[in-house]
Amino acid sequence: MTVHIGPLTAAHAGEVMTIQRAAYLQEARRYGAWDLPPLVETLAEIRAHLTDGTPAFGAFDGPRLVGSVRSRVDGDRMEVARLSVAPDVQGGGVGRRLLAAISEGAPEAVDTVWLFTGAESDGNIRFYESAGFVRVSEHLDAVGIRCVTLEQKVI
Ligand SMILES: CC(C)(COP(=O)(O)OP(=O)(O)OC[C@H]1O[C@@H](n2cnc3c(N)ncnc32)[C@H](O)[C@@H]1OP(=O)(O)O)[C@@H](O)C(=O)NCCC(=O)NCCS
């Protein structure tokens, strides 16, 4: 499989929704929480995010979108959001490449890239730590799930 990473546009919104729902279903099962924000985000919300000018990248196997990631920028900080890889493609390095692409695509003013994940999602935490992110804090999200925030300085 030859995967290339490229920018996402509003035209990808439908495929992004499909990948995201398939990928986050495993997190929903882990926590017994079926209303996680990535699962209930609407097509219109995804389309709006993809047109707001913040970095967003897709992983493409030929014409097929197999992974996606978006971001939110606030001054010198950028949140990595909705990192998703199609279930049949996970474990092949696509997530790592998307994470690198979004970090490298951060606007000039950004000096810290951060994200959060579920505190019981050991695999995700190992994945981010192996990419150089460090744990900075914990919080409870809106539905009571304990989450860990990790961040990385942009060089
Ligand atoms: C988390 C996710 C984006 C990782 O993408 P991926 O393409 O499967 O990850 P990669 O293949 O690039 O993994 C890179 C490394 O992390 C490890 N890793 C990734 N996910 C892992 C997991 N769940 N458990 C254990 N190890 C994991 C891989 O084994 C690999 O290690 P290696 O380089 O030593 O072989 C993907 O599994 C996914 O979409 N998960 C569901 C949605 C989700 O939880 N998103 C993140 C929310 S914060």
XYZ file of C-alpha atoms and ligand atoms in Angstrom:
203
model
C 0.000 0.000 0.000
C 1.419 3.378 -1.012
C -0.123 6.096 1.098
C 0.379 9.770 0.438
C -0.450 12.593 2.824
C -2.168 15.707 1.484
C -4.382 18.594 2.582
C -8.094 18.025 3.170
C -10.804 20.252 1.724
C -14.549 20.537 2.294
C -15.010 18.057 -0.554
C -13.594 15.338 1.736
C -16.093 15.974 4.544
C -18.236 12.891 3.844
C -15.269 10.523 3.752
C -13.780 12.154 6.858
C -17.043 11.525 8.695
C -17.015 7.847 7.657
C -13.390 7.234 8.714
C -13.818 9.117 11.971
C -16.958 7.194 12.959
C -15.366 3.841 12.143
C -12.157 4.684 14.025
C -13.707 6.194 17.153
C -16.179 3.323 17.569
C -13.397 1.381 19.319
C -12.970 4.242 21.798
C -16.748 4.390 22.348
C -16.790 0.660 23.149
C -13.860 1.007 25.525
C -15.678 3.655 27.584
C -19.295 2.588 26.930
C -19.849 6.127 25.637
C -21.666 6.278 22.327
C -21.971 10.049 22.209
C -18.286 10.942 22.026
C -17.918 14.257 20.142
C -16.142 12.598 17.144
C -19.118 10.218 16.771
C -21.851 12.839 16.908
C -20.144 15.616 14.921
C -22.349 16.504 11.953
C -21.361 16.701 8.297
C -21.980 20.463 8.383
C -19.636 20.856 11.383
C -16.917 18.816 9.666
C -17.332 20.827 6.461
C -17.126 24.095 8.408
C -13.964 22.960 10.194
C -12.360 21.954 6.887
C -12.923 25.452 5.521
C -11.781 27.489 8.552
C -8.151 27.699 7.398
C -6.610 25.518 10.142
C -4.292 22.693 9.064
C -6.072 19.427 8.164
C -4.533 16.436 6.412
C -5.706 13.202 4.869
C -3.908 9.952 4.103
C -4.766 8.641 0.645
C -4.303 5.126 -0.732
C -4.944 5.982 -4.373
C -8.357 7.643 -4.395
C -9.344 6.130 -1.031
C -9.128 8.266 2.106
C -7.708 5.985 4.823
C -6.949 8.507 7.567
C -7.545 12.088 8.621
C -6.527 14.664 11.194
C -7.633 18.221 11.919
C -6.476 21.000 14.235
C -7.584 24.044 16.201
C -5.239 26.964 16.567
C -5.308 29.427 19.457
C -2.388 31.856 19.388
C 0.827 29.942 20.057
C -0.951 26.651 20.762
C -2.409 24.143 18.299
C -4.692 21.265 19.284
C -4.478 18.070 17.233
C -8.050 16.867 16.797
C -9.934 13.862 15.427
C -6.891 11.777 14.434
C -8.511 8.779 12.746
C -7.225 5.834 10.721
C -9.537 3.357 8.963
C -9.757 0.175 11.079
C -8.340 -2.075 8.341
C -5.307 0.209 7.908
C -4.414 0.763 11.598
C -0.981 -0.370 12.779
C 0.683 0.379 9.425
C 2.252 3.741 10.278
C -0.448 6.004 8.808
C -1.374 7.553 12.169
C 2.249 8.379 12.853
C 2.590 10.082 9.454
C -0.599 12.113 9.944
C 0.575 13.237 13.380
C 3.906 14.344 11.905
C 2.164 16.154 9.028
C -0.158 18.155 11.269
C 2.700 19.123 13.621
C 4.879 20.194 10.687
C 1.909 22.078 9.184
C 1.436 24.241 12.287
C 1.321 27.981 11.594
C 4.529 29.949 12.307
C 3.188 31.416 15.564
C 2.562 27.997 17.136
C 5.163 26.820 19.643
C 3.183 24.033 21.344
C 1.127 21.223 19.838
C -1.246 19.468 22.255
C -4.014 16.888 22.328
C -5.989 14.802 24.757
C -6.994 11.171 24.806
C -8.793 8.831 27.199
C -6.756 7.932 30.277
C -7.574 4.243 29.747
C -6.471 4.309 26.099
C -3.018 2.892 26.843
C -2.255 2.207 23.166
C -3.042 5.783 22.180
C -0.931 7.168 25.037
C 2.023 4.951 24.036
C 1.536 6.039 20.424
C 1.733 9.752 21.353
C 4.615 9.293 23.805
C 6.604 7.401 21.171
C 6.081 10.410 18.881
C 7.617 12.709 21.517
C 4.512 14.006 23.320
C 4.635 14.240 27.117
C 1.771 14.072 29.617
C 0.967 17.419 31.213
C -2.401 17.069 32.966
C -5.619 15.116 33.452
C -9.260 16.227 33.398
C -12.784 14.804 33.251
C -14.571 15.469 29.954
C -18.209 16.517 29.547
C -19.442 12.907 29.827
C -17.221 12.059 32.828
C -14.393 10.225 31.025
C -10.941 10.774 32.538
C -8.663 12.252 29.867
C -4.929 12.867 29.628
C -3.506 15.947 27.908
C -0.169 15.507 26.157
C 1.911 18.169 24.448
C 5.021 18.693 22.399
C 7.098 21.810 21.726
C 7.450 22.745 18.054
C 11.091 23.017 17.075
C -4.681 6.057 17.304
C -4.572 5.869 15.791
C -4.826 7.193 15.089
C -3.146 5.377 15.468
O -3.022 5.237 14.057
P -2.277 3.955 13.437
O -2.118 4.177 11.990
O -3.008 2.737 13.875
O -0.874 4.029 14.202
P 0.578 3.707 13.615
O 0.517 2.449 12.822
O 1.122 4.918 12.951
O 1.305 3.451 14.994
C 2.561 3.948 15.298
C 3.058 3.207 16.509
O 2.151 3.292 17.607
C 1.677 1.980 17.981
N 0.256 2.039 18.225
C -0.659 2.773 17.576
N -1.895 2.575 18.063
C -1.732 1.660 19.040
C -2.631 1.012 19.909
N -3.945 1.290 19.907
N -2.143 0.120 20.795
C -0.823 -0.160 20.834
N 0.074 0.424 20.018
C -0.380 1.321 19.141
C 1.974 1.125 16.785
O 2.158 -0.228 17.168
C 3.238 1.733 16.242
O 4.357 1.321 17.001
P 5.743 0.908 16.270
O 6.132 2.077 15.431
O 6.638 0.639 17.429
O 5.368 -0.291 15.462
C -5.585 4.821 15.257
O -5.355 3.586 15.904
C -7.034 5.211 15.413
O -7.626 5.770 14.486
N -7.637 4.895 16.575
C -9.045 5.162 16.822
C -9.351 6.633 17.001
C -8.523 7.243 18.097
O -8.439 6.719 19.198
N -7.903 8.383 17.774
C -7.033 9.108 18.673
C -7.827 9.836 19.666
S -6.830 10.875 20.695
